[in-house]
PDB file of C-alpha atoms in Angstrom:
ATOM      1  CA  ALA A   1     224.459 194.626-144.869  1.00 57.00           C
ATOM      2  CA  ALA A   2     222.615 196.241-148.255  1.00 58.00           C
ATOM      3  CA  VAL A   3     219.300 197.646-148.111  1.00 57.00           C
ATOM      4  CA  ALA A   4     217.614 198.711-151.057  1.00 56.00           C
ATOM      5  CA  ASP A   5     214.807 201.735-150.683  1.00 57.00           C
ATOM      6  CA  ALA A   6     213.832 202.893-152.921  1.00 60.00           C
ATOM      7  CA  GLY A   7     216.216 202.541-155.961  1.00 62.00           C
ATOM      8  CA  LYS A   8     218.685 203.071-153.516  1.00 65.00           C
ATOM      9  CA  THR A   9     221.417 201.076-151.841  1.00 63.00           C
ATOM     10  CA  THR A  10     222.850 201.999-148.314  1.00 63.00           C
ATOM     11  CA  TYR A  11     225.535 200.490-146.623  1.00 62.00           C
ATOM     12  CA  GLN A  12     225.358 199.957-143.424  1.00 65.00           C
ATOM     13  CA  ALA A  13     228.153 198.619-140.762  1.00 63.00           C
ATOM     14  CA  THR A  14     227.964 195.971-138.309  1.00 63.00           C
ATOM     15  CA  PHE A  15     230.513 196.110-136.099  1.00 65.00           C
ATOM     16  CA  ASP A  16     231.697 192.533-133.908  1.00 68.00           C
ATOM     17  CA  THR A  17     232.005 194.969-130.123  1.00 79.00           C
ATOM     18  CA  GLN A  18     234.957 192.260-130.159  1.00 84.00           C
ATOM     19  CA  PRO A  19     238.041 194.725-128.183  1.00 85.00           C
ATOM     20  CA  VAL A  20     240.515 195.607-129.710  1.00 88.00           C
ATOM     21  CA  ARG A  21     244.395 194.646-128.281  1.00 89.00           C
ATOM     22  CA  LEU A  22     247.021 197.158-128.893  1.00 93.00           C
ATOM     23  CA  TYR A  23     248.846 195.350-127.867  1.00 97.00           C
ATOM     24  CA  VAL A  24     251.697 191.858-127.466  1.00 97.00           C
ATOM     25  CA  LYS A  25     252.032 190.608-123.333  1.00 98.00           C
ATOM     26  CA  GLY A  26     255.444 189.738-122.323  1.00 98.00           C
ATOM     27  CA  THR A  27     257.107 188.420-119.381  1.00 98.00           C
ATOM     28  CA  PHE A  28     259.974 190.489-117.182  1.00 98.00           C
ATOM     29  CA  VAL A  29     262.653 187.591-116.369  1.00 98.00           C
ATOM     30  CA  GLY A  30     265.283 189.277-115.017  1.00 98.00           C
ATOM     31  CA  TYR A  31     267.652 191.598-115.345  1.00 98.00           C
ATOM     32  CA  GLN A  32     271.097 191.593-118.039  1.00 97.00           C
ATOM     33  CA  ARG A  33     274.174 189.853-116.261  1.00 96.00           C
ATOM     34  CA  SER A  34     277.120 187.761-116.217  1.00 96.00           C
ATOM     35  CA  LYS A  35     278.887 185.878-114.367  1.00 96.00           C
ATOM     36  CA  ASN A  36     278.840 187.753-110.658  1.00 97.00           C
ATOM     37  CA  VAL A  37     277.209 191.128-111.526  1.00 97.00           C
ATOM     38  CA  GLN A  38     273.708 192.361-112.666  1.00 96.00           C
ATOM     39  CA  THR A  39     272.987 195.157-114.610  1.00 96.00           C
ATOM     40  CA  CYS A  40     269.350 196.312-112.845  1.00 96.00           C
ATOM     41  CA  HIS A  41     269.328 199.229-115.575  1.00 97.00           C
ATOM     42  CA  THR A  42     268.777 196.793-118.811  1.00 98.00           C
ATOM     43  CA  SER A  43     265.876 193.600-117.777  1.00 98.00           C
ATOM     44  CA  LEU A  44     264.984 191.581-119.364  1.00 98.00           C
ATOM     45  CA  LEU A  45     261.815 191.060-121.689  1.00 98.00           C
ATOM     46  CA  LYS A  46     260.233 187.480-123.745  1.00 98.00           C
ATOM     47  CA  ILE A  47     257.395 188.625-125.631  1.00 97.00           C
ATOM     48  CA  ASP A  48     254.870 185.917-127.324  1.00 97.00           C
ATOM     49  CA  GLY A  49     255.846 184.236-130.201  1.00 95.00           C
ATOM     50  CA  LEU A  50     259.409 185.702-130.339  1.00 95.00           C
ATOM     51  CA  ARG A  51     261.353 181.904-131.421  1.00 95.00           C
ATOM     52  CA  ASP A  52     264.297 183.628-133.123  1.00 94.00           C
ATOM     53  CA  ARG A  53     266.467 187.244-132.926  1.00 95.00           C
ATOM     54  CA  LYS A  54     265.130 187.394-136.477  1.00 94.00           C
ATOM     55  CA  ASP A  55     261.798 188.472-135.068  1.00 94.00           C
ATOM     56  CA  VAL A  56     262.716 190.637-132.550  1.00 96.00           C
ATOM     57  CA  ASP A  57     263.693 193.623-135.253  1.00 96.00           C
ATOM     58  CA  PHE A  58     259.412 194.460-135.200  1.00 96.00           C
ATOM     59  CA  TYR A  59     259.430 196.019-131.827  1.00 97.00           C
ATOM     60  CA  LEU A  60     262.459 197.833-132.102  1.00 97.00           C
ATOM     61  CA  GLY A  61     261.231 201.348-130.469  1.00 97.00           C
ATOM     62  CA  LYS A  62     258.447 199.600-129.006  1.00 97.00           C
ATOM     63  CA  ARG A  63     257.085 201.209-125.420  1.00 98.00           C
ATOM     64  CA  VAL A  64     256.404 199.001-122.836  1.00 98.00           C
ATOM     65  CA  ALA A  65     254.554 199.330-120.143  1.00 98.00           C
ATOM     66  CA  TYR A  66     254.866 197.380-116.537  1.00 98.00           C
ATOM     67  CA  ILE A  67     251.579 198.427-114.685  1.00 98.00           C
ATOM     68  CA  TYR A  68     251.271 197.010-111.240  1.00 97.00           C
ATOM     69  CA  LYS A  69     249.010 197.921-108.294  1.00 96.00           C
ATOM     70  CA  ALA A  70     250.004 200.677-105.436  1.00 94.00           C
ATOM     71  CA  LYS A  71     248.334 201.691-102.533  1.00 92.00           C
ATOM     72  CA  HIS A  72     244.089 201.656-101.554  1.00 93.00           C
ATOM     73  CA  GLY A  73     243.412 199.069-104.750  1.00 92.00           C
ATOM     74  CA  GLU A  74     245.240 202.127-107.372  1.00 96.00           C
ATOM     75  CA  HIS A  75     246.826 201.079-110.575  1.00 97.00           C
ATOM     76  CA  ARG A  76     250.094 202.276-112.058  1.00 97.00           C
ATOM     77  CA  VAL A  77     251.758 201.761-114.727  1.00 98.00           C
ATOM     78  CA  MET A  78     256.020 202.473-115.451  1.00 98.00           C
ATOM     79  CA  TRP A  79     256.776 202.499-119.153  1.00 98.00           C
ATOM     80  CA  GLY A  80     259.037 201.584-120.865  1.00 98.00           C
ATOM     81  CA  ARG A  81     261.540 200.299-124.420  1.00 98.00           C
ATOM     82  CA  VAL A  82     262.910 197.481-126.452  1.00 98.00           C
ATOM     83  CA  MET A  83     266.798 198.152-127.551  1.00 98.00           C
ATOM     84  CA  ARG A  84     267.613 195.171-128.445  1.00 97.00           C
ATOM     85  CA  ALA A  85     267.309 191.753-128.996  1.00 98.00           C
ATOM     86  CA  HIS A  86     269.172 189.415-126.735  1.00 97.00           C
ATOM     87  CA  GLY A  87     270.765 186.577-126.989  1.00 96.00           C
ATOM     88  CA  ASN A  88     269.336 184.379-129.676  1.00 96.00           C
ATOM     89  CA  ALA A  89     265.871 183.016-128.303  1.00 95.00           C
ATOM     90  CA  GLY A  90     263.466 185.707-128.330  1.00 93.00           C
ATOM     91  CA  VAL A  91     264.547 187.562-125.821  1.00 97.00           C
ATOM     92  CA  VAL A  92     264.458 191.196-125.756  1.00 98.00           C
ATOM     93  CA  ARG A  93     265.961 194.517-123.792  1.00 98.00           C
ATOM     94  CA  ALA A  94     264.235 196.902-123.044  1.00 98.00           C
ATOM     95  CA  LYS A  95     265.054 200.036-120.513  1.00 98.00           C
ATOM     96  CA  PHE A  96     262.679 201.842-118.558  1.00 98.00           C
ATOM     97  CA  ARG A  97     262.689 205.485-117.066  1.00 98.00           C
ATOM     98  CA  ARG A  98     262.596 203.821-112.982  1.00 97.00           C
ATOM     99  CA  ASN A  99     264.130 200.167-113.399  1.00 98.00           C
ATOM    100  CA  LEU A 100     262.091 197.746-112.448  1.00 98.00           C
ATOM    101  CA  PRO A 101     261.200 196.338-109.009  1.00 97.00           C
ATOM    102  CA  ALA A 102     263.210 191.975-108.358  1.00 97.00           C
ATOM    103  CA  LYS A 103     259.283 191.885-106.923  1.00 96.00           C
ATOM    104  CA  ALA A 104     258.234 192.717-110.764  1.00 97.00           C
ATOM    105  CA  MET A 105     260.341 189.735-112.052  1.00 98.00           C
ATOM    106  CA  GLY A 106     257.735 186.848-113.511  1.00 98.00           C
ATOM    107  CA  ALA A 107     255.116 189.786-113.458  1.00 98.00           C
ATOM    108  CA  THR A 108     253.620 190.348-117.193  1.00 98.00           C
ATOM    109  CA  VAL A 109     254.261 192.923-119.258  1.00 98.00           C
ATOM    110  CA  ARG A 110     252.520 194.638-122.343  1.00 98.00           C
ATOM    111  CA  VAL A 111     254.973 195.816-124.905  1.00 98.00           C
ATOM    112  CA  MET A 112     252.480 197.862-127.350  1.00 97.00           C
ATOM    113  CA  LEU A 113     252.473 198.070-131.385  1.00 96.00           C
ATOM    114  CA  TYR A 114     253.385 201.847-131.720  1.00 94.00           C
ATOM    115  CA  PRO A 115     255.663 203.504-132.171  1.00 95.00           C
ATOM    116  CA  SER A 116     255.255 202.340-135.842  1.00 92.00           C
ATOM    117  CA  ARG A 117     258.215 202.252-137.578  1.00 86.00           C
ATOM    118  CA  VAL A 118     256.632 200.724-140.940  1.00 80.00           C
TER     119      VAL A 118
END
């Protein structure tokens, strides 16, 4: 909004107090596996908004956070990184510093929009 004051024009910024979300929601759907063997060190994530393989390129190298509640209500985070696509339906493979626990299947993860490769 422009305010005229004795011939001077100053601009006051009006910001909405909406929080800025620096992540995209995703779901931990399981581990990479074959018919008989599952490899727990590679997690499969379904990222909201991804529909096919060509959309995955933007998310390669992005950090992933799995946030959970520990004892006494304290929150903890397990960090990982998007490694590559898995199939043609927009699922990605991610590796975490420590493997995600099996009880986290179906849980929400945060795919951070950093580091940027643009």
